[in-house]
Structure formats: structure tokens, C-alpha cells
Amino acid sequence: MTLYQEALRYFLRKTFDLREGEIKRALLMQLNIFFIISTLLIVKSTVQALFVTTYGKESLPLAFVLAAIPAAIVSTVYTRILSRVAFNKIIVGTLVSSVATMGVLGTLLMFNVFTSWAVYVFYIWMTIFALLCTSQFWILANIVFNAREAKRLFGFIGAGAIAGGIFGGYLASALATFMTSESLLFVAAGLLSLCIPITRGIWRSSVSEAPGSIQQKKRLGSRDHPISLILQSRHLTYLAIIIGVSVIVAKLVEYQYTAVAYETIKNPEELTAFFGFWLSTLSIISLLLQLFMTHRVVGVFGVGTSLFLLPAGILIGAVLLFIFPALWAAVLIRIADGSLKQSINKSATELLALPIPIDIKNRTKSFIDVFIDCFASGLAGLILIFIVSPTWLGMSTRAICLMIIALIGVWMYFAYLIRREYIKAFKMRMDEQQETKAPAVVEPANESVFGGLMRVLESGDEGQIIFVLGKVREIQDKKLFGHIRSLLHHPSAAVRAEALKSLYHYKNDPLIEEVEPMIQDEDENVKIGAFEYLLEHSHEDRYLRMERYLREEDYHVSGAALVGLAKETRDNPGMKARFSLDQRLYERLEAIAQEDDPEKFHVMRSDLLKAIGYAGSPKLLFVIESAFHDRDPEVVTTAIEAAGNSLHLSFLPPLLEMLPDEQHFAHAREALLHFGHGIIEPVNTLIKQPSMRVEVIRLVPSVLERIDSQSAVDCMLDLLDHDDLTVHLQALRSLNNMKLQFPHLRFQKKAIMQRILEEVRLYQSTLSVLYAQIKIGSEMKAQVLTPEEAAQEKARANLVQLLEDRMDGHLERIFRLLGLKYPTEDILPIFEGLQSNKPDLRINAVEFLENLLDPSLKKVLIPVLETALLDGITAETIENLDINIPDEYTCYQTLLDNKDLQLRYAVLYLLGQSQDPRFLPLIKRYSTQDVMRVKTLEKTQ
């Protein structure tokens, strides 16, 4: 690569953000649109002058109307051809036929053959040609570039269109001084013919040779008419309306501008030169906007906001022209229309089509650009005929300004609507990744929902029935009573127990005789549920019945009765005293101590633990505490449940210590949740104690996330300051879950914003260190390594892997924090999309996120996230992020100053392998204990 080429690449990268592999594609596309627009400007200047001088300005509205008829025919024929012919052949065919048409019409006009007819046909053909060629070009651009590339490069490519406008307009103005208007058509045909080999080259190099490219879809199987496809999509409908309204406004502006110019300048050649000059001047203004404004406006404020700039500019011009109906005011409104339309608005409008599937886009985009444009032009012509024709209203051009102002109101309204559809389109693509959906919320008042619940209770599986019973437990609706009652005989013990819990709340329909036999059920939970039901619903003989069960010789029955009594009398001191519950518990404890049968001992002990837990007797809590250390896991599980039911805060420390035990985690968490809101402050105090193990603290968020309390949120926000990174991540995950489940809670968005920026800074710092280590490793691999150097590189590889893991952690924490500032249900699918192995999903994820973020955060975060889309880290990646690469000594110093002990140990291990005296000062800065840990780590490698 020559010095000149390197300098050009650097200039393009720094100025227009063109990256490796994009330069050739972007330059070819820019050159292509340059020749298309140059041709269009020459043709347009020529046609306008010929038409106005031949027919007068009064004929312009009629020409607008007549253009809609052939546009409809062309659009219909084009759609049918598109379903049968490859897209690249259609583009080339359009160019070839356009060159031939210009040659034929130019010849007819030059020799005065059918002049009047030719001028009209020429004007209408020019309108369709301009729309069709540019529409096909931008569809091709959507195929060649993905969404992220398009966001950066459409501005650069659009600069080619504006430069073509400058060149073509000034060329027409200059040639008009010594050439006839008819002769300019042959110049235009020559320029357009250059687009044919360029288009073929673009397709061959950027589409047909690209692996997995879209050319496989260029033949479209759907036969639906474009109008049908547009009406089926709000996105396309709004896009069509916006383009239609904008065309009507543009035609009204064009008429005002042309009419005022014609009244002022009578000579045809001078008028051609005037139009050519101002078209080129507009292009210069557009070029300046494109180079210095478009990328920033669209990139920072987004597609939606950018759509409002053009109508706002025209609105200002319309007001001025209404007040000052002079040529300079007409030029100003034309400047507002022409400059913004071809720069910011053009890029924003083309970006609106990005989320539309390519097959739908091919069939509808050209239809919208051609037929809708021409139809709107015809409608504008009718409006002009009605307003300015002496036969009708005969109003002045000032009256058109009022019409423009009204239409701009409609334009802005639909611009607001399409912005929401644009964001929704990317969200729908993210939703496609979600494989599971949350259960629907039960709405008891809805008859169709009730029908579904009944069907589940009748024929659902065990999990479905239990889920529904949990949802309808306290509804007590008569319609469900019979279905729940039938579940008392269900083969699943879990279903029978849940059915008893639900029937417990039906006070007016006691089922004493049906439930009483269930105290003999094989399942312990069913027995306990039966006793609870009988105690609640046996009003007349409650005490006698219960006393009989408590004295039952069958220890299964008496034990279940004791548990049921303890649970039922928990908040009833009078009943508890009447049955002498504490005394019965002591007697049961003594009986267990004398029991020799292991099975009976186990059952009686389990029932006693449950009963003590429900009773909450302080003097018997030691029984639960001693069971925590039992060798039998089932006993420990029962003790954990009993501790949770007791609601005694003295059990909090042992329950917390149970959380890291996988076997008992779920039971320990449920036990802690029994304490409710009252657990938050004591737990917060316990986890701040130095003696609390970090393994326990990591699991505390999984408990607090299920408590609907602002205090729980504040406690977990405090955990974000913990030294352990895993604690950070677990706290963030739980906070996201809380925001989804309890959206009314507050999450300190200003503080969250600061944490996001800090995580971005840490991500960039880690990235720079990682790149430095990879670079050092690459240099070492190029050499023949000694055994010592090979060991050093192995240690470096371990460090690199650890740094990559840390970057993944930073990325997840960034998204988890974003989920607290923005809608969590949107942010988490975006994060999942970034982790997908499908490039289009990753690209759509970033695009969707960019439309959600505030401009200030977008500017910082999007460049960082784009690095996550890359397969590797390059010098260009680092340069785009504008971060410094530290030297080797600074790398190690940065990592050793980190709180992450694992990173510190990995660095010290690497330094130990390198045996480089330069790094001795770094090692000496750390304690002997750390060095000893590193040596221990070294022995395990």
C-alpha cells in the first residue's frame, strides 16, 4: 500500500468513519449515485425550461396530474417484473432503457419532430426516471450495507448524490450558454451510461460474491400487490403517507418557486441558467449539511427527530413567502426544501426502511417512491388547479403558503407515529429471540379466562393445575368450586394438598365428610391440609374432633393433627391454651427421645419440627437449631422450613449460611422469605459484618428480589459498592427482576447513570490492557520460545482469557444498569441479541438500543457496544474508541491496583514466570500473603 493510499484511508476513516472492508463498497456506491444525480440535474433543468417556455407555468399542475397515470402503469408492470427477474438485472435494464430514451427524445426535439408531444412525454418520463433510478439505488444500498453500516455510511454516500447535483446543475448552467437545451440530453445520456458498469461491479463484488448474501432472495415468490403489503403494515403505511405529503408540499413549493422565477425572467436560456444555478447552489448547501451535520444529527438525535427538520424548515420559508411574496422569499423556501430534503431528511427517510424485511422492501419501496410520489404529484396538481386557476378560485401564490402550513401539520403528526413504529420494528425482531413467554395474568371477571381455568382444572397436567390453583386460591368463585372439589381425588398428592388449601377459603360449603378420610392419606402434606380444613370448618364439634385425633394411636394421624393444630392456633392464643399446645409439644419431644423404631422416630421428629415452627414456642426453638446439623438431609430441610415458619430472627444467620448449599438453597430462600419485609434491615446488617462469607452475600439478592419493598431495592443498590464483582452482578440481576415484577419501586436513575459511565470507563480500560497483552503475545509467538518463555506465554494466555471474561462481565453490568434506567423488558432482549451468533440479530439489537438511549449516553455507549459485534480487537477498534494503549509496565500496574483479586493473582503469576527485574517494584508493593497465594496458584497450574 502506497503512502498516498494509506493517507486516503486515514482521511476517510477519521472524517467519515469508513472502516476496513467498507471503503471500496462505499466509494463505488458514492460514484454511482454521483452520476445518477448529475444526469437528473441536467435533465431536470432542461425539462423545466422547455416545458415552461412551451406551455407556460399554468400547465405545470396539469402535468403533475398526468404524470400519475403512467406512474401507476409503470409501478404495476415493475412489480410483476420484480417477481420474475433478478433485481440486479432490473437495475441495469432501467439504466439502459433510460439512456436509450434520452437519446430518442433528444433527437426528436433537436429536429423539431412531434415537439409539443415530446416535451410533455419528456416531462412525465423525467419524473418517473428520477424516482425509479434513485429508489433502486437506495434499495441496492440496503442490500450492500447492514443496519449499522448504513447508519454511518449513508451520509457519506449521500454526499455523492449532492456532489452529483452540484456538478450536474453547474454543468447544465455552463453548457446552456453555448448549447441548446436539447443538446444537453446527449450529455446526460453519456453520464448515465457510466452507471451501468459501476452497478454491475457493485453487485458482483459486494452482493453475489458475499457468503450468505441476500442475492439468494432477489427473486421474490410473493405475488401480493404492493398496496396490500403497505396496508398490512403500519410502518409502511405511515412511510407512504409521509412521502406522499412531503411530495405534495414539495410540488407546491416548486410551483411557487417556478412561477415567481418565470414572472421575473422571460428569456428561456437565462431561465435555464437560473434554474441550473440555484439547483447547484442548493446542492452545495446540502453537501455542507451532509458532511458536517447529517451524521451528527441522525446519529445523536436519531431517525425520528431528524424527520422533523425538513417540515420545520419549509414551515419557516412558507411563513416568509406569505409575508414577502418576492423572488428572494421563493428562493429561500426552495433552499429549505432542496437542501434539507437531499441531506438530513434523505438519510433519515432511507434509514426508516432498514427494519423492513428485504423481500417486502423490494416490492414496496419502489412502489412508494414511484407511484405514491407521482400520485401525490398529481394530487398536488389538482390542488394547484383548484387554487390558482382563474376558472376556479383564481387565488395568488400566497394562498398556497396556507395550504403548505396545513400539510406540514399532517406531515409532522405522521413523522411522530412512524418513529414509534420504527422502534417497534426493531423490538419485534428482539422479541423473536425469546423462546418462553411469561404466564398470562388471570383476570377472573373475564368469562373466556374462566373457561380456560376450568379446562385446566379438568384436564391439565400436575404443574398446570397447581399453577392455576395458586392463582385462584382466594377468589372463592362458585363457578370453580365443583372443579376444585373434584381434585380432592386426584392421583397427585401435590394437587390434593393444593386443592385443600383452595377449598379452605370456601366458608359456606363445608366438605367435612369428604375431607375427614383424607387424614389417613399417605402424603404428610395432604394430612396436615385436611386437619387445617377440619379445624376451620368443624364449628360444633371442633374441639372434640381435634382432641380425638391428637390422641390417635396412629402416630401418622396424631403427628399430622399436632402440626395442623399448631398452624391453625398460631394467631389464636385462646385455642392454643385450650389445647395446651406447648405441653403437647414437650410430651411429643419426650416420646421421640424414647422411640427405638427408626422410621417412627423419623416421622415423629419431622412432625414435631413442623409443629414447633408453626407454634413459634421460644423454649423449644433449640430443637430446630439442633436439627440444622443432622446428617439426614431431609431432617435439615424440615428444620429449615420450620425455622422460616417460626419467624424468629435468631434463625437468620443459620438460614443465610444455608444459601450456598445447593441441596438446601431453595428451601433456605423460601424460609427467609417467610419473614417478609422485616428481614431486610437485619439481613443488611448481617451482610456488612466482616465475618460474613462472600458466597453467602452473592445469594442474598436472590432472596431480596422477591420482596416488594423500597428498602430491598436500597439494600441491593448498596451491594453495588461491594468489592466482589459477582456480588455486583447478582445484585443487578435481582434489581432487574424487581423492576419487572414491581415497577412502582424507585431505582435512583441519576446514580445509575453515573455507574453506567463508570462501567463504560472500566470496559475501555480493560479493552486497552487486553489489546496490549494480545499484541505482546503476538510478538512473542513470532519468535522461537525457550521453555521459560513458553511458560510465560501460557501465563499470559490465562491472563488474556481472564480479561476477556471481565469484559463480558462489564458488558452485562452495563446492560443490567441500563435495565434500571430504561424499560427492562426492552433492554434485556437487546443484551440477548448481542450475544446471538446471528450477525443480523446483533446489528438489530444495537440499532434498537440506539433509538432508546438519551443522546448523551448514546454518544458514549454505542461505540463501545459496536466493539462487541467484532470477532477480534484491532488497532482500528482502539482508534475508533479514542483510548490510549498502555505500555507493559502500566498494564500490570493498572491490573494490580484493581480490587479483583483473581486478576491480581494472575498478573503476579505472570510476572513470576517472566523473571524480568523491571517488574520487581510492582511485586514488592504487595503483601507477603498475596505473593504466597500466587505461589500456591503457581503450583496448581
PDB file of N, CA, C and O in Angstrom, residues 762-776 796 799-800 803 807 873 878 883-888 890-895 903 907:
ATOM      1  N   LEU A 762     -14.424   1.459  32.735  1.00  0.00           N
ATOM      2  CA  LEU A 762     -13.712   0.229  33.091  1.00  0.00           C
ATOM      3  C   LEU A 762     -13.622  -0.716  31.893  1.00  0.00           C
ATOM      4  O   LEU A 762     -12.601  -1.386  31.701  1.00  0.00           O
ATOM      5  N   TYR A 763     -14.686  -0.768  31.095  1.00  0.00           N
ATOM      6  CA  TYR A 763     -14.667  -1.606  29.895  1.00  0.00           C
ATOM      7  C   TYR A 763     -13.561  -1.144  28.944  1.00  0.00           C
ATOM      8  O   TYR A 763     -12.802  -1.958  28.412  1.00  0.00           O
ATOM      9  N   GLN A 764     -13.483   0.157  28.734  1.00  0.00           N
ATOM     10  CA  GLN A 764     -12.458   0.694  27.832  1.00  0.00           C
ATOM     11  C   GLN A 764     -11.060   0.447  28.381  1.00  0.00           C
ATOM     12  O   GLN A 764     -10.140   0.103  27.627  1.00  0.00           O
ATOM     13  N   SER A 765     -10.913   0.606  29.690  1.00  0.00           N
ATOM     14  CA  SER A 765      -9.602   0.369  30.305  1.00  0.00           C
ATOM     15  C   SER A 765      -9.194  -1.096  30.161  1.00  0.00           C
ATOM     16  O   SER A 765      -8.049  -1.405  29.810  1.00  0.00           O
ATOM     17  N   THR A 766     -10.140  -1.996  30.420  1.00  0.00           N
ATOM     18  CA  THR A 766      -9.855  -3.427  30.270  1.00  0.00           C
ATOM     19  C   THR A 766      -9.538  -3.767  28.818  1.00  0.00           C
ATOM     20  O   THR A 766      -8.644  -4.577  28.535  1.00  0.00           O
ATOM     21  N   LEU A 767     -10.263  -3.145  27.898  1.00  0.00           N
ATOM     22  CA  LEU A 767     -10.031  -3.389  26.472  1.00  0.00           C
ATOM     23  C   LEU A 767      -8.626  -2.958  26.064  1.00  0.00           C
ATOM     24  O   LEU A 767      -7.934  -3.664  25.321  1.00  0.00           O
ATOM     25  N   SER A 768      -8.184  -1.806  26.554  1.00  0.00           N
ATOM     26  CA  SER A 768      -6.850  -1.319  26.192  1.00  0.00           C
ATOM     27  C   SER A 768      -5.766  -2.247  26.741  1.00  0.00           C
ATOM     28  O   SER A 768      -4.788  -2.560  26.047  1.00  0.00           O
ATOM     29  N   VAL A 769      -5.932  -2.714  27.976  1.00  0.00           N
ATOM     30  CA  VAL A 769      -4.960  -3.638  28.568  1.00  0.00           C
ATOM     31  C   VAL A 769      -4.970  -4.970  27.819  1.00  0.00           C
ATOM     32  O   VAL A 769      -3.923  -5.567  27.544  1.00  0.00           O
ATOM     33  N   LEU A 770      -6.178  -5.444  27.483  1.00  0.00           N
ATOM     34  CA  LEU A 770      -6.298  -6.702  26.746  1.00  0.00           C
ATOM     35  C   LEU A 770      -5.590  -6.609  25.400  1.00  0.00           C
ATOM     36  O   LEU A 770      -4.859  -7.522  25.003  1.00  0.00           O
ATOM     37  N   TYR A 771      -5.801  -5.500  24.684  1.00  0.00           N
ATOM     38  CA  TYR A 771      -5.161  -5.333  23.377  1.00  0.00           C
ATOM     39  C   TYR A 771      -3.639  -5.312  23.530  1.00  0.00           C
ATOM     40  O   TYR A 771      -2.917  -5.925  22.718  1.00  0.00           O
ATOM     41  N   ALA A 772      -3.153  -4.636  24.577  1.00  0.00           N
ATOM     42  CA  ALA A 772      -1.705  -4.576  24.802  1.00  0.00           C
ATOM     43  C   ALA A 772      -1.142  -5.969  25.058  1.00  0.00           C
ATOM     44  O   ALA A 772      -0.078  -6.324  24.528  1.00  0.00           O
ATOM     45  N   GLN A 773      -1.838  -6.777  25.851  1.00  0.00           N
ATOM     46  CA  GLN A 773      -1.361  -8.123  26.150  1.00  0.00           C
ATOM     47  C   GLN A 773      -1.407  -9.029  24.912  1.00  0.00           C
ATOM     48  O   GLN A 773      -0.503  -9.825  24.680  1.00  0.00           O
ATOM     49  N   ILE A 774      -2.473  -8.877  24.102  1.00  0.00           N
ATOM     50  CA  ILE A 774      -2.554  -9.666  22.870  1.00  0.00           C
ATOM     51  C   ILE A 774      -1.424  -9.289  21.919  1.00  0.00           C
ATOM     52  O   ILE A 774      -0.815 -10.150  21.270  1.00  0.00           O
ATOM     53  N   LYS A 775      -1.123  -8.010  21.847  1.00  0.00           N
ATOM     54  CA  LYS A 775      -0.049  -7.537  20.971  1.00  0.00           C
ATOM     55  C   LYS A 775       1.297  -8.079  21.427  1.00  0.00           C
ATOM     56  O   LYS A 775       2.120  -8.536  20.613  1.00  0.00           O
ATOM     57  N   ILE A 776       1.545  -8.048  22.735  1.00  0.00           N
ATOM     58  CA  ILE A 776       2.804  -8.592  23.266  1.00  0.00           C
ATOM     59  C   ILE A 776       2.897 -10.086  22.976  1.00  0.00           C
ATOM     60  O   ILE A 776       3.945 -10.603  22.556  1.00  0.00           O
ATOM     61  N   ARG A 796       0.420 -15.717  30.240  1.00  0.00           N
ATOM     62  CA  ARG A 796      -0.197 -14.569  29.592  1.00  0.00           C
ATOM     63  C   ARG A 796      -1.546 -14.965  28.966  1.00  0.00           C
ATOM     64  O   ARG A 796      -2.505 -14.200  29.002  1.00  0.00           O
ATOM     65  N   LEU A 799      -4.102 -14.921  31.539  1.00  0.00           N
ATOM     66  CA  LEU A 799      -4.481 -13.546  31.869  1.00  0.00           C
ATOM     67  C   LEU A 799      -5.412 -12.976  30.805  1.00  0.00           C
ATOM     68  O   LEU A 799      -6.411 -12.311  31.131  1.00  0.00           O
ATOM     69  N   VAL A 800      -5.104 -13.223  29.529  1.00  0.00           N
ATOM     70  CA  VAL A 800      -5.944 -12.733  28.439  1.00  0.00           C
ATOM     71  C   VAL A 800      -7.358 -13.314  28.545  1.00  0.00           C
ATOM     72  O   VAL A 800      -8.351 -12.593  28.380  1.00  0.00           O
ATOM     73  N   LEU A 803      -9.143 -11.541  31.272  1.00  0.00           N
ATOM     74  CA  LEU A 803      -9.543 -10.187  30.863  1.00  0.00           C
ATOM     75  C   LEU A 803     -10.762 -10.233  29.942  1.00  0.00           C
ATOM     76  O   LEU A 803     -11.656  -9.374  30.038  1.00  0.00           O
ATOM     77  N   MET A 807     -14.373  -8.463  30.550  1.00  0.00           N
ATOM     78  CA  MET A 807     -15.071  -7.602  29.597  1.00  0.00           C
ATOM     79  C   MET A 807     -16.515  -8.050  29.409  1.00  0.00           C
ATOM     80  O   MET A 807     -17.430  -7.222  29.312  1.00  0.00           O
ATOM     81  N   ILE A 873     -10.147  -7.841  18.307  1.00  0.00           N
ATOM     82  CA  ILE A 873      -9.756  -6.468  18.611  1.00  0.00           C
ATOM     83  C   ILE A 873      -8.626  -6.064  17.670  1.00  0.00           C
ATOM     84  O   ILE A 873      -7.615  -6.758  17.583  1.00  0.00           O
ATOM     85  N   ILE A 878      -9.434   0.173  18.555  1.00  0.00           N
ATOM     86  CA  ILE A 878      -8.916   1.016  19.629  1.00  0.00           C
ATOM     87  C   ILE A 878      -8.926   2.478  19.206  1.00  0.00           C
ATOM     88  O   ILE A 878      -9.280   3.377  19.996  1.00  0.00           O
ATOM     89  N   ILE A 883      -8.952   5.545  22.737  1.00  0.00           N
ATOM     90  CA  ILE A 883      -8.358   5.214  24.034  1.00  0.00           C
ATOM     91  C   ILE A 883      -6.875   4.919  23.841  1.00  0.00           C
ATOM     92  O   ILE A 883      -6.446   4.466  22.781  1.00  0.00           O
ATOM     93  N   ASN A 884      -6.103   5.197  24.862  1.00  0.00           N
ATOM     94  CA  ASN A 884      -4.653   5.026  24.799  1.00  0.00           C
ATOM     95  C   ASN A 884      -4.274   3.586  25.153  1.00  0.00           C
ATOM     96  O   ASN A 884      -4.883   2.960  26.027  1.00  0.00           O
ATOM     97  N   ILE A 885      -3.248   3.082  24.470  1.00  0.00           N
ATOM     98  CA  ILE A 885      -2.743   1.746  24.767  1.00  0.00           C
ATOM     99  C   ILE A 885      -1.580   1.880  25.745  1.00  0.00           C
ATOM    100  O   ILE A 885      -0.563   2.510  25.427  1.00  0.00           O
ATOM    101  N   PRO A 886      -1.693   1.324  26.948  1.00  0.00           N
ATOM    102  CA  PRO A 886      -0.623   1.462  27.934  1.00  0.00           C
ATOM    103  C   PRO A 886       0.571   0.570  27.598  1.00  0.00           C
ATOM    104  O   PRO A 886       0.428  -0.448  26.894  1.00  0.00           O
ATOM    105  N   ASP A 887       1.738   0.951  28.098  1.00  0.00           N
ATOM    106  CA  ASP A 887       2.895   0.071  27.926  1.00  0.00           C
ATOM    107  C   ASP A 887       2.770  -1.108  28.900  1.00  0.00           C
ATOM    108  O   ASP A 887       1.853  -1.168  29.721  1.00  0.00           O
ATOM    109  N   GLU A 888       3.683  -2.061  28.788  1.00  0.00           N
ATOM    110  CA  GLU A 888       3.551  -3.297  29.544  1.00  0.00           C
ATOM    111  C   GLU A 888       3.577  -3.037  31.051  1.00  0.00           C
ATOM    112  O   GLU A 888       2.793  -3.613  31.813  1.00  0.00           O
ATOM    113  N   THR A 890       2.718  -0.287  32.684  1.00  0.00           N
ATOM    114  CA  THR A 890       1.465   0.363  33.097  1.00  0.00           C
ATOM    115  C   THR A 890       0.307  -0.631  33.112  1.00  0.00           C
ATOM    116  O   THR A 890      -0.585  -0.541  33.957  1.00  0.00           O
ATOM    117  N   CYS A 891       0.329  -1.574  32.164  1.00  0.00           N
ATOM    118  CA  CYS A 891      -0.704  -2.625  32.150  1.00  0.00           C
ATOM    119  C   CYS A 891      -0.751  -3.365  33.478  1.00  0.00           C
ATOM    120  O   CYS A 891      -1.808  -3.499  34.111  1.00  0.00           O
ATOM    121  N   TYR A 892       0.409  -3.835  33.896  1.00  0.00           N
ATOM    122  CA  TYR A 892       0.470  -4.626  35.131  1.00  0.00           C
ATOM    123  C   TYR A 892       0.146  -3.767  36.346  1.00  0.00           C
ATOM    124  O   TYR A 892      -0.519  -4.222  37.279  1.00  0.00           O
ATOM    125  N   GLN A 893       0.600  -2.532  36.323  1.00  0.00           N
ATOM    126  CA  GLN A 893       0.316  -1.629  37.449  1.00  0.00           C
ATOM    127  C   GLN A 893      -1.191  -1.382  37.571  1.00  0.00           C
ATOM    128  O   GLN A 893      -1.748  -1.400  38.672  1.00  0.00           O
ATOM    129  N   THR A 894      -1.851  -1.188  36.432  1.00  0.00           N
ATOM    130  CA  THR A 894      -3.303  -0.964  36.433  1.00  0.00           C
ATOM    131  C   THR A 894      -4.048  -2.174  36.980  1.00  0.00           C
ATOM    132  O   THR A 894      -4.965  -2.041  37.801  1.00  0.00           O
ATOM    133  N   LEU A 895      -3.638  -3.356  36.555  1.00  0.00           N
ATOM    134  CA  LEU A 895      -4.322  -4.571  36.997  1.00  0.00           C
ATOM    135  C   LEU A 895      -4.065  -4.872  38.467  1.00  0.00           C
ATOM    136  O   LEU A 895      -4.954  -5.364  39.174  1.00  0.00           O
ATOM    137  N   LEU A 903      -7.597 -11.270  39.236  1.00  0.00           N
ATOM    138  CA  LEU A 903      -6.751 -10.593  38.251  1.00  0.00           C
ATOM    139  C   LEU A 903      -5.368 -10.300  38.821  1.00  0.00           C
ATOM    140  O   LEU A 903      -4.347 -10.483  38.158  1.00  0.00           O
ATOM    141  N   VAL A 907      -1.788 -11.675  37.366  1.00  0.00           N
ATOM    142  CA  VAL A 907      -0.682 -10.790  36.966  1.00  0.00           C
ATOM    143  C   VAL A 907       0.599 -11.159  37.708  1.00  0.00           C
ATOM    144  O   VAL A 907       1.685 -11.262  37.107  1.00  0.00           O
TER     145      VAL A 907
END
